[in-house]
Amino acid sequence: NPLARAVLFGDREGMDEHEQTLFQKTGMTHILTFSGTHFAAIAAMVTMLLSWVGLHRRQTAAVLLAITFGIMALMGFVPSVSRAGIMLLISYAGVLLFRQADGLTSLFAAGFVLCALRPYLIESTGFLLTFLSTLGILLLAGPLSSLFAGGMKGQKAQKGTLKKVLHYIRPYWALVGLSVLLAAVTVAATLATAPVLLLSFGELSTLALPANLLTYFPIMALMLCSMASLLLPLPPLLWAVEGLEQLS
């Protein structure tokens, strides 16, 4: 499946020109690049498997550290993979040393290492986008989430009856909370990368927010089902991958 390969490995060769243009116009090309999201999905699956075996947190961190470095090497240490990978290596090393990694420190450490090894990266649009989007999320996602959530609470206060009814629909509020977080992350990344996009391409997609909100759940499900199908190529999983690809 072309989209599944692109989402899992960043391999876009199977996608036709129309599909790739669609992702570009909606500001969703980051989905087709192996990055922190992929590392997070892999870490979640590995952590779940290792918890069944009985490994504790530090043992799991050691395994994830080795897997992360292996993925970086397998991907050829490309900037987008290396940036996310170095941040995770610092985080896992912190667990092994009984320390808490700081997001901003990890980001700038990753940027320093990459630019020290490849000084020309500072002029690379791809590197600037992945660095600035992460910086924007670290700095702005929290305040924006609070701002959006505060606005929603103000609206709910004006709708007392509806609030009482929906209070008992807990999955609804979980979905709303996740949507608020996704909106905050998308807006934060868009604001941080807007100057580079405008200078490099002369345009800025206004479809990024709705596109991210609408495709996040099917894309994440597609990624997880694709990973599972690599381990267990069962027909139901393959059908799920195909259906999620069409939905996305």
mmCIF file of C-alpha atoms in Angstrom:
data_model
loop_
_atom_site.group_PDB
_atom_site.id
_atom_site.type_symbol
_atom_site.label_atom_id
_atom_site.label_comp_id
_atom_site.label_asym_id
_atom_site.label_seq_id
_atom_site.Cartn_x
_atom_site.Cartn_y
_atom_site.Cartn_z
ATOM 1 C CA ASN A 1 0.000 0.000 0.000
ATOM 2 C CA PRO A 2 1.641 3.271 -1.149
ATOM 3 C CA LEU A 3 0.392 5.508 1.673
ATOM 4 C CA ALA A 4 1.197 2.900 4.324
ATOM 5 C CA ARG A 5 4.796 2.690 3.016
ATOM 6 C CA ALA A 6 5.073 6.479 2.993
ATOM 7 C CA VAL A 7 3.684 6.800 6.523
ATOM 8 C CA LEU A 8 5.874 4.007 7.921
ATOM 9 C CA PHE A 9 9.158 4.547 6.099
ATOM 10 C CA GLY A 10 8.926 7.931 4.364
ATOM 11 C CA ASP A 11 9.015 6.132 0.995
ATOM 12 C CA ARG A 12 6.849 8.174 -1.399
ATOM 13 C CA GLU A 13 7.798 6.418 -4.636
ATOM 14 C CA GLY A 14 4.569 4.417 -4.699
ATOM 15 C CA MET A 15 2.377 7.529 -4.436
ATOM 16 C CA ASP A 16 1.302 9.255 -7.624
ATOM 17 C CA GLU A 17 1.801 12.962 -8.286
ATOM 18 C CA HIS A 18 -1.829 13.849 -7.474
ATOM 19 C CA GLU A 19 -1.624 12.246 -4.005
ATOM 20 C CA GLN A 20 1.651 13.970 -3.153
ATOM 21 C CA THR A 21 0.292 17.330 -4.351
ATOM 22 C CA LEU A 22 -2.770 16.839 -2.154
ATOM 23 C CA PHE A 23 -0.592 16.378 0.914
ATOM 24 C CA GLN A 24 1.470 19.450 0.012
ATOM 25 C CA LYS A 25 -1.565 21.698 -0.516
ATOM 26 C CA THR A 26 -3.054 20.691 2.822
ATOM 27 C CA GLY A 27 0.203 21.149 4.734
ATOM 28 C CA MET A 28 0.385 17.441 5.570
ATOM 29 C CA THR A 29 3.732 16.468 4.020
ATOM 30 C CA HIS A 30 5.190 15.948 7.511
ATOM 31 C CA ILE A 31 3.039 12.805 7.721
ATOM 32 C CA LEU A 32 5.081 11.357 4.846
ATOM 33 C CA THR A 33 8.413 12.029 6.580
ATOM 34 C CA PHE A 34 9.822 9.673 9.188
ATOM 35 C CA SER A 35 10.008 11.775 12.337
ATOM 36 C CA GLY A 36 9.178 11.905 16.041
ATOM 37 C CA THR A 37 5.644 10.621 15.476
ATOM 38 C CA HIS A 38 7.003 7.397 14.034
ATOM 39 C CA PHE A 39 9.486 7.005 16.874
ATOM 40 C CA ALA A 40 6.649 7.532 19.353
ATOM 41 C CA ALA A 41 4.471 4.871 17.719
ATOM 42 C CA ILE A 42 7.363 2.390 17.645
ATOM 43 C CA ALA A 43 8.233 3.188 21.278
ATOM 44 C CA ALA A 44 4.615 2.647 22.345
ATOM 45 C CA MET A 45 4.447 -0.749 20.640
ATOM 46 C CA VAL A 46 7.852 -1.880 21.957
ATOM 47 C CA THR A 47 7.025 -0.692 25.486
ATOM 48 C CA MET A 48 3.764 -2.651 25.433
ATOM 49 C CA LEU A 49 5.519 -5.814 24.224
ATOM 50 C CA LEU A 50 8.315 -5.486 26.785
ATOM 51 C CA SER A 51 5.829 -4.885 29.602
ATOM 52 C CA TRP A 52 4.285 -8.273 28.814
ATOM 53 C CA VAL A 53 7.744 -9.844 29.173
ATOM 54 C CA GLY A 54 8.189 -8.125 32.535
ATOM 55 C CA LEU A 55 10.975 -5.627 31.803
ATOM 56 C CA HIS A 56 11.067 -2.583 34.060
ATOM 57 C CA ARG A 57 11.366 1.054 32.985
ATOM 58 C CA ARG A 58 15.156 1.287 32.809
ATOM 59 C CA GLN A 59 15.495 -1.991 30.887
ATOM 60 C CA THR A 60 12.865 -0.782 28.440
ATOM 61 C CA ALA A 61 14.727 2.527 28.037
ATOM 62 C CA ALA A 62 17.929 0.638 27.214
ATOM 63 C CA VAL A 63 16.164 -1.418 24.549
ATOM 64 C CA LEU A 64 14.497 1.693 23.076
ATOM 65 C CA LEU A 65 17.846 3.510 23.034
ATOM 66 C CA ALA A 66 19.356 0.711 20.941
ATOM 67 C CA ILE A 67 16.314 0.542 18.642
ATOM 68 C CA THR A 68 16.301 4.323 18.140
ATOM 69 C CA PHE A 69 19.972 4.406 17.169
ATOM 70 C CA GLY A 70 19.419 1.426 14.862
ATOM 71 C CA ILE A 71 16.558 3.216 13.097
ATOM 72 C CA MET A 72 18.700 6.358 12.701
ATOM 73 C CA ALA A 73 21.438 4.267 11.095
ATOM 74 C CA LEU A 74 18.950 2.383 8.902
ATOM 75 C CA MET A 75 17.526 5.691 7.646
ATOM 76 C CA GLY A 76 20.992 7.000 6.842
ATOM 77 C CA PHE A 77 21.049 9.607 9.631
ATOM 78 C CA VAL A 78 18.921 12.021 7.602
ATOM 79 C CA PRO A 79 18.276 15.317 9.466
ATOM 80 C CA SER A 80 14.572 14.834 10.267
ATOM 81 C CA VAL A 81 15.190 11.341 11.658
ATOM 82 C CA SER A 82 18.398 12.320 13.459
ATOM 83 C CA ARG A 83 16.821 15.369 15.114
ATOM 84 C CA ALA A 84 14.019 13.283 16.635
ATOM 85 C CA GLY A 85 16.352 10.373 17.319
ATOM 86 C CA ILE A 86 18.941 12.415 19.226
ATOM 87 C CA MET A 87 16.204 13.960 21.374
ATOM 88 C CA LEU A 88 14.934 10.484 22.225
ATOM 89 C CA LEU A 89 18.441 9.154 22.899
ATOM 90 C CA ILE A 90 18.903 11.958 25.445
ATOM 91 C CA SER A 91 15.525 11.128 27.000
ATOM 92 C CA TYR A 92 16.278 7.395 27.289
ATOM 93 C CA ALA A 93 19.765 8.117 28.626
ATOM 94 C CA GLY A 94 18.117 10.305 31.258
ATOM 95 C CA VAL A 95 15.960 7.382 32.377
ATOM 96 C CA LEU A 96 19.045 5.168 32.659
ATOM 97 C CA LEU A 97 20.817 7.845 34.728
ATOM 98 C CA PHE A 98 17.748 8.614 36.863
ATOM 99 C CA ARG A 99 17.434 12.071 35.304
ATOM 100 C CA GLN A 100 14.535 13.885 33.610
ATOM 101 C CA ALA A 101 15.313 15.117 30.099
ATOM 102 C CA ASP A 102 14.224 18.649 29.182
ATOM 103 C CA GLY A 103 12.594 19.134 25.783
ATOM 104 C CA LEU A 104 14.251 22.442 24.884
ATOM 105 C CA THR A 105 17.677 21.278 26.040
ATOM 106 C CA SER A 106 17.305 18.058 24.027
ATOM 107 C CA LEU A 107 16.189 19.978 20.923
ATOM 108 C CA PHE A 108 19.088 22.428 20.992
ATOM 109 C CA ALA A 109 21.544 19.630 21.782
ATOM 110 C CA ALA A 110 20.260 17.749 18.726
ATOM 111 C CA GLY A 111 20.515 20.886 16.598
ATOM 112 C CA PHE A 112 24.071 21.539 17.803
ATOM 113 C CA VAL A 113 25.213 17.981 17.053
ATOM 114 C CA LEU A 114 23.651 17.963 13.573
ATOM 115 C CA CYS A 115 25.019 21.387 12.612
ATOM 116 C CA ALA A 116 28.453 20.549 14.033
ATOM 117 C CA LEU A 117 28.620 17.481 11.785
ATOM 118 C CA ARG A 118 26.963 19.157 8.777
ATOM 119 C CA PRO A 119 27.271 22.962 8.998
ATOM 120 C CA TYR A 120 25.381 23.468 5.722
ATOM 121 C CA LEU A 121 22.200 22.166 7.385
ATOM 122 C CA ILE A 122 21.568 25.610 8.844
ATOM 123 C CA GLU A 123 20.645 26.688 5.299
ATOM 124 C CA SER A 124 18.441 23.650 4.628
ATOM 125 C CA THR A 125 14.718 24.381 4.457
ATOM 126 C CA GLY A 126 13.894 20.850 5.602
ATOM 127 C CA PHE A 127 16.095 21.117 8.679
ATOM 128 C CA LEU A 128 14.727 24.559 9.584
ATOM 129 C CA LEU A 129 11.146 23.306 9.264
ATOM 130 C CA THR A 130 11.644 20.242 11.449
ATOM 131 C CA PHE A 131 13.639 22.230 14.030
ATOM 132 C CA LEU A 132 11.284 25.219 14.183
ATOM 133 C CA SER A 133 8.113 23.114 14.217
ATOM 134 C CA THR A 134 9.425 21.175 17.232
ATOM 135 C CA LEU A 135 10.513 24.408 18.911
ATOM 136 C CA GLY A 136 7.072 25.925 18.312
ATOM 137 C CA ILE A 137 5.342 22.879 19.791
ATOM 138 C CA LEU A 138 7.568 22.924 22.890
ATOM 139 C CA LEU A 139 7.048 26.646 23.482
ATOM 140 C CA LEU A 140 3.476 27.269 22.319
ATOM 141 C CA ALA A 141 1.457 24.031 22.457
ATOM 142 C CA GLY A 142 0.941 24.220 26.233
ATOM 143 C CA PRO A 143 -0.224 27.869 26.384
ATOM 144 C CA LEU A 144 -2.415 27.402 23.285
ATOM 145 C CA SER A 145 -4.033 24.282 24.769
ATOM 146 C CA SER A 146 -4.880 26.245 27.916
ATOM 147 C CA LEU A 147 -6.210 29.117 25.825
ATOM 148 C CA PHE A 148 -8.407 26.885 23.659
ATOM 149 C CA ALA A 149 -9.618 24.865 26.654
ATOM 150 C CA GLY A 150 -10.418 28.080 28.531
ATOM 151 C CA GLY A 151 -12.472 29.333 25.607
ATOM 152 C CA MET A 152 -14.386 26.056 25.465
ATOM 153 C CA LYS A 153 -15.107 26.200 29.205
ATOM 154 C CA GLY A 154 -16.507 29.686 28.735
ATOM 155 C CA GLN A 155 -18.838 28.432 26.016
ATOM 156 C CA LYS A 156 -19.903 25.422 28.072
ATOM 157 C CA ALA A 157 -20.760 27.649 30.987
ATOM 158 C CA GLN A 158 -23.322 29.392 28.802
ATOM 159 C CA LYS A 159 -24.921 26.072 27.884
ATOM 160 C CA GLY A 160 -25.732 24.591 31.259
ATOM 161 C CA THR A 161 -28.252 21.989 30.079
ATOM 162 C CA LEU A 162 -26.056 20.702 27.292
ATOM 163 C CA LYS A 163 -23.119 20.547 29.689
ATOM 164 C CA LYS A 164 -25.089 18.343 32.104
ATOM 165 C CA VAL A 165 -26.052 15.963 29.310
ATOM 166 C CA LEU A 166 -22.581 15.696 27.785
ATOM 167 C CA HIS A 167 -20.912 15.392 31.175
ATOM 168 C CA TYR A 168 -21.845 11.720 31.211
ATOM 169 C CA ILE A 169 -20.481 11.052 27.735
ATOM 170 C CA ARG A 170 -16.867 10.656 28.782
ATOM 171 C CA PRO A 171 -15.533 9.451 25.382
ATOM 172 C CA TYR A 172 -16.922 12.677 23.907
ATOM 173 C CA TRP A 173 -14.912 14.814 26.312
ATOM 174 C CA ALA A 174 -11.811 12.683 25.758
ATOM 175 C CA LEU A 175 -12.191 13.278 22.021
ATOM 176 C CA VAL A 176 -12.698 17.003 22.580
ATOM 177 C CA GLY A 177 -9.626 17.182 24.817
ATOM 178 C CA LEU A 178 -7.468 15.380 22.247
ATOM 179 C CA SER A 179 -8.831 17.617 19.485
ATOM 180 C CA VAL A 180 -7.895 20.693 21.524
ATOM 181 C CA LEU A 181 -4.373 19.328 21.976
ATOM 182 C CA LEU A 182 -4.049 18.500 18.268
ATOM 183 C CA ALA A 183 -5.294 21.968 17.325
ATOM 184 C CA ALA A 184 -2.788 23.577 19.689
ATOM 185 C CA VAL A 185 0.095 21.478 18.339
ATOM 186 C CA THR A 186 -0.847 22.225 14.724
ATOM 187 C CA VAL A 187 -1.241 25.958 15.306
ATOM 188 C CA ALA A 188 2.041 26.073 17.256
ATOM 189 C CA ALA A 189 3.958 24.283 14.488
ATOM 190 C CA THR A 190 2.301 26.426 11.793
ATOM 191 C CA LEU A 191 3.153 29.691 13.543
ATOM 192 C CA ALA A 192 6.763 28.633 14.125
ATOM 193 C CA THR A 193 7.361 27.523 10.537
ATOM 194 C CA ALA A 194 5.344 30.279 8.810
ATOM 195 C CA PRO A 195 8.346 32.615 8.204
ATOM 196 C CA VAL A 196 10.401 29.841 6.564
ATOM 197 C CA LEU A 197 7.465 28.674 4.427
ATOM 198 C CA LEU A 198 6.697 32.204 3.265
ATOM 199 C CA LEU A 199 10.338 32.975 2.443
ATOM 200 C CA SER A 200 11.008 29.621 0.761
ATOM 201 C CA PHE A 201 7.735 28.957 -1.071
ATOM 202 C CA GLY A 202 5.873 32.275 -0.977
ATOM 203 C CA GLU A 203 2.726 30.656 0.411
ATOM 204 C CA LEU A 204 1.200 29.294 3.616
ATOM 205 C CA SER A 205 -1.487 26.597 3.708
ATOM 206 C CA THR A 206 -4.645 27.506 5.635
ATOM 207 C CA LEU A 207 -5.854 23.914 5.418
ATOM 208 C CA ALA A 208 -3.254 22.506 7.829
ATOM 209 C CA LEU A 209 -5.452 22.744 10.927
ATOM 210 C CA PRO A 210 -8.601 21.019 9.597
ATOM 211 C CA ALA A 211 -6.506 18.525 7.616
ATOM 212 C CA ASN A 212 -4.510 17.514 10.704
ATOM 213 C CA LEU A 213 -7.614 17.224 12.873
ATOM 214 C CA LEU A 214 -9.526 15.139 10.327
ATOM 215 C CA THR A 215 -6.699 12.779 9.390
ATOM 216 C CA TYR A 216 -4.904 12.309 12.717
ATOM 217 C CA PHE A 217 -6.948 9.329 13.951
ATOM 218 C CA PRO A 218 -7.052 7.355 10.669
ATOM 219 C CA ILE A 219 -3.354 8.089 10.018
ATOM 220 C CA MET A 220 -2.338 6.911 13.502
ATOM 221 C CA ALA A 221 -4.529 3.823 13.127
ATOM 222 C CA LEU A 222 -2.989 3.214 9.689
ATOM 223 C CA MET A 223 0.509 3.456 11.150
ATOM 224 C CA LEU A 224 -0.226 1.048 14.021
ATOM 225 C CA CYS A 225 -2.063 -1.469 11.805
ATOM 226 C CA SER A 226 0.767 -1.319 9.248
ATOM 227 C CA MET A 227 3.328 -2.058 11.965
ATOM 228 C CA ALA A 228 1.216 -4.929 13.249
ATOM 229 C CA SER A 229 0.772 -6.316 9.709
ATOM 230 C CA LEU A 230 4.557 -6.432 9.294
ATOM 231 C CA LEU A 231 4.742 -8.770 12.288
ATOM 232 C CA LEU A 232 1.474 -10.633 11.623
ATOM 233 C CA PRO A 233 0.392 -10.371 7.950
ATOM 234 C CA LEU A 234 -3.147 -11.557 8.666
ATOM 235 C CA PRO A 235 -5.979 -10.771 6.200
ATOM 236 C CA PRO A 236 -8.013 -8.660 8.708
ATOM 237 C CA LEU A 237 -5.005 -6.433 9.348
ATOM 238 C CA LEU A 238 -4.303 -6.062 5.633
ATOM 239 C CA TRP A 239 -7.962 -5.182 5.005
ATOM 240 C CA ALA A 240 -7.804 -2.628 7.818
ATOM 241 C CA VAL A 241 -4.662 -1.051 6.299
ATOM 242 C CA GLU A 242 -6.326 -0.770 2.906
ATOM 243 C CA GLY A 243 -9.519 0.708 4.345
ATOM 244 C CA LEU A 244 -7.662 3.239 6.499
ATOM 245 C CA GLU A 245 -5.524 4.247 3.527
ATOM 246 C CA GLN A 246 -8.643 5.023 1.483
ATOM 247 C CA LEU A 247 -10.223 6.896 4.403
ATOM 248 C CA SER A 248 -7.100 8.996 4.925
#
